[in-house]
Amino acid sequence: MVRNIDGRKPTVPISRIRSAATLAGCLIALAGLATAAPASAAPSAPNSAGAAAAAGRSDYCDSYVCGSGTFTFSASRRQLTGAMSVRFPCNTGVTYARIRIVTETASSTGKQYGAWHTTTTCGQYATFSNLTWNQSESIYSWAIQENRSGGGIATGNWLQI
């Protein structure tokens, strides 16, 4: 047992113990950050071996059209299953809104575009469920794209698989 010079057991205030524990936790966290990849590092090419199915969501919204897509990709990385929804407000001059999925592959084949799903009903979400997207090459990333009457094509956030 440890004793101080008076022969008594040393006492440490609880506040000093808490401070030391907090400091140790911060040092451990900082050490973990130092070994992590930098935030600006480019994503590496996907690895298809042993990948489990996972879900992701892509959204886009502006004052004329709003939509989202939620898809689960297969372990083979060649299939997406899920649903999309899109809506446009009434009394804005917009007569339709449409949504589709777009994918990219790891190779140089470029983007592949799904079919448009269109609604002409304003003010409420049109849901397109039970959708499946199959591709012969592994999917690297995907997003939704929207289009409206009188407007251009807008792409939601890209999700890397």
Short mmCIF file of C-alpha atoms in Angstrom, two decimals:
data_model
loop_
_atom_site.label_atom_id
_atom_site.label_comp_id
_atom_site.label_asym_id
_atom_site.label_seq_id
_atom_site.Cartn_x
_atom_site.Cartn_y
_atom_site.Cartn_z
CA MET A 1 0.00 0.00 0.00
CA VAL A 2 1.20 3.52 -0.79
CA ARG A 3 1.74 5.87 2.15
CA ASN A 4 2.68 9.54 2.27
CA ILE A 5 5.53 10.88 4.37
CA ASP A 6 3.25 11.12 7.44
CA GLY A 7 2.46 7.39 7.19
CA ARG A 8 -1.13 7.98 6.09
CA LYS A 9 -2.84 6.84 2.91
CA PRO A 10 -2.89 9.71 0.42
CA THR A 11 -6.27 11.25 -0.40
CA VAL A 12 -7.15 12.63 -3.78
CA PRO A 13 -10.18 14.87 -4.22
CA ILE A 14 -12.86 13.45 -6.56
CA SER A 15 -12.67 16.60 -8.71
CA ARG A 16 -9.01 15.87 -9.47
CA ILE A 17 -9.88 12.26 -10.41
CA ARG A 18 -12.62 13.47 -12.76
CA SER A 19 -10.27 16.03 -14.34
CA ALA A 20 -7.62 13.38 -14.92
CA ALA A 21 -10.18 11.00 -16.44
CA THR A 22 -11.49 13.72 -18.76
CA LEU A 23 -7.97 14.61 -19.86
CA ALA A 24 -7.13 10.95 -20.51
CA GLY A 25 -10.31 10.54 -22.58
CA CYS A 26 -9.46 13.60 -24.68
CA LEU A 27 -5.94 12.34 -25.30
CA ILE A 28 -7.25 8.96 -26.38
CA ALA A 29 -9.75 10.61 -28.74
CA LEU A 30 -7.07 12.85 -30.23
CA ALA A 31 -4.79 9.88 -30.75
CA GLY A 32 -7.59 8.13 -32.65
CA LEU A 33 -8.13 11.17 -34.86
CA ALA A 34 -4.46 11.36 -35.68
CA THR A 35 -4.57 7.89 -37.18
CA ALA A 36 -7.78 8.44 -39.17
CA ALA A 37 -7.71 9.27 -42.88
CA PRO A 38 -7.84 12.99 -43.61
CA ALA A 39 -11.29 14.34 -44.43
CA SER A 40 -10.13 15.54 -47.82
CA ALA A 41 -8.88 12.11 -48.88
CA ALA A 42 -10.53 10.84 -52.05
CA PRO A 43 -12.69 7.74 -51.59
CA SER A 44 -11.07 4.55 -52.68
CA ALA A 45 -12.55 2.26 -55.28
CA PRO A 46 -15.23 -0.02 -53.84
CA ASN A 47 -14.42 -3.50 -52.65
CA SER A 48 -17.14 -5.96 -53.57
CA ALA A 49 -15.81 -8.84 -51.51
CA GLY A 50 -17.89 -9.50 -48.42
CA ALA A 51 -20.01 -6.35 -48.64
CA ALA A 52 -23.33 -6.55 -46.84
CA ALA A 53 -26.55 -4.99 -48.09
CA ALA A 54 -27.04 -1.44 -46.81
CA ALA A 55 -29.47 1.43 -47.38
CA GLY A 56 -29.03 5.07 -48.32
CA ARG A 57 -31.17 8.12 -49.11
CA SER A 58 -30.74 10.86 -51.71
CA ASP A 59 -32.77 14.08 -51.51
CA TYR A 60 -33.32 17.22 -53.54
CA CYS A 61 -35.67 20.11 -52.76
CA ASP A 62 -36.18 23.61 -54.09
CA SER A 63 -39.18 25.95 -54.31
CA TYR A 64 -40.66 24.08 -57.30
CA VAL A 65 -40.03 20.38 -56.71
CA CYS A 66 -39.11 18.18 -53.76
CA GLY A 67 -38.25 14.51 -53.77
CA SER A 68 -36.21 11.70 -52.32
CA GLY A 69 -35.18 8.14 -52.98
CA THR A 70 -34.30 5.46 -50.46
CA PHE A 71 -32.62 2.36 -51.79
CA THR A 72 -30.92 -0.72 -50.42
CA PHE A 73 -28.05 -2.05 -52.45
CA SER A 74 -27.30 -5.75 -52.69
CA ALA A 75 -24.10 -7.42 -51.54
CA SER A 76 -23.20 -7.93 -55.21
CA ARG A 77 -23.38 -4.13 -55.69
CA ARG A 78 -25.26 -4.60 -58.95
CA GLN A 79 -28.81 -4.11 -57.71
CA LEU A 80 -30.69 -1.34 -55.91
CA THR A 81 -34.19 -1.84 -54.49
CA GLY A 82 -36.33 0.82 -52.87
CA ALA A 83 -38.71 3.69 -53.45
CA MET A 84 -38.83 7.30 -54.60
CA SER A 85 -41.30 10.10 -54.01
CA VAL A 86 -41.70 13.53 -55.56
CA ARG A 87 -44.10 16.48 -55.27
CA PHE A 88 -44.55 19.94 -56.65
CA PRO A 89 -46.62 22.81 -55.21
CA CYS A 90 -49.85 24.02 -56.77
CA ASN A 91 -50.23 27.47 -58.35
CA THR A 92 -46.58 27.82 -59.39
CA GLY A 93 -47.01 27.18 -63.10
CA VAL A 94 -45.53 23.69 -62.79
CA THR A 95 -47.66 21.01 -64.47
CA TYR A 96 -45.62 17.89 -63.69
CA ALA A 97 -42.67 16.61 -61.74
CA ARG A 98 -40.62 13.51 -62.36
CA ILE A 99 -37.89 11.58 -60.63
CA ARG A 100 -35.39 8.90 -61.62
CA ILE A 101 -32.28 7.14 -60.35
CA VAL A 102 -28.84 7.68 -61.82
CA THR A 103 -25.82 5.49 -61.08
CA GLU A 104 -22.09 5.61 -61.64
CA THR A 105 -19.73 2.68 -61.97
CA ALA A 106 -16.12 2.41 -60.89
CA SER A 107 -14.99 2.00 -64.48
CA SER A 108 -15.06 4.63 -67.19
CA THR A 109 -18.48 3.63 -68.57
CA GLY A 110 -20.03 6.77 -67.09
CA LYS A 111 -23.49 7.30 -65.70
CA GLN A 112 -26.54 5.12 -66.29
CA TYR A 113 -30.02 6.61 -66.03
CA GLY A 114 -33.24 4.96 -64.92
CA ALA A 115 -36.65 5.64 -66.38
CA TRP A 116 -38.54 8.76 -65.31
CA HIS A 117 -41.45 8.37 -62.88
CA THR A 118 -43.91 11.22 -63.43
CA THR A 119 -46.76 12.80 -61.48
CA THR A 120 -49.21 15.47 -62.65
CA THR A 121 -50.94 15.90 -59.27
CA CYS A 122 -49.78 18.99 -57.39
CA GLY A 123 -49.54 19.49 -53.66
CA GLN A 124 -49.00 15.90 -52.57
CA TYR A 125 -46.23 13.36 -52.79
CA ALA A 126 -46.44 10.75 -55.50
CA THR A 127 -44.75 7.60 -54.27
CA PHE A 128 -43.15 5.05 -56.54
CA SER A 129 -42.43 1.97 -54.46
CA ASN A 130 -41.10 -1.54 -55.04
CA LEU A 131 -38.52 -0.28 -57.54
CA THR A 132 -35.56 -2.40 -58.60
CA TRP A 133 -32.54 -1.21 -60.55
CA ASN A 134 -30.25 -3.90 -61.99
CA GLN A 135 -26.93 -3.24 -63.63
CA SER A 136 -24.39 -5.56 -65.26
CA GLU A 137 -21.47 -3.71 -63.67
CA SER A 138 -20.97 -2.94 -59.98
CA ILE A 139 -22.56 0.33 -58.87
CA TYR A 140 -20.10 2.80 -57.36
CA SER A 141 -22.55 5.56 -56.38
CA TRP A 142 -26.15 6.63 -56.97
CA ALA A 143 -28.44 9.65 -56.64
CA ILE A 144 -31.92 10.77 -57.58
CA GLN A 145 -32.59 13.28 -60.34
CA GLU A 146 -35.65 15.49 -60.62
CA ASN A 147 -37.17 17.44 -63.43
CA ARG A 148 -40.25 19.64 -63.68
CA SER A 149 -42.16 21.32 -66.43
CA GLY A 150 -40.36 24.49 -67.42
CA GLY A 151 -37.20 23.59 -65.48
CA GLY A 152 -33.94 21.75 -65.84
CA ILE A 153 -32.69 18.55 -64.27
CA ALA A 154 -31.48 18.70 -60.66
CA THR A 155 -29.47 15.96 -58.97
CA GLY A 156 -29.73 15.06 -55.29
CA ASN A 157 -26.84 14.14 -53.05
CA TRP A 158 -24.66 11.26 -54.30
CA LEU A 159 -24.30 8.18 -52.13
CA GLN A 160 -21.17 6.14 -52.55
CA ILE A 161 -21.63 2.43 -52.08
#
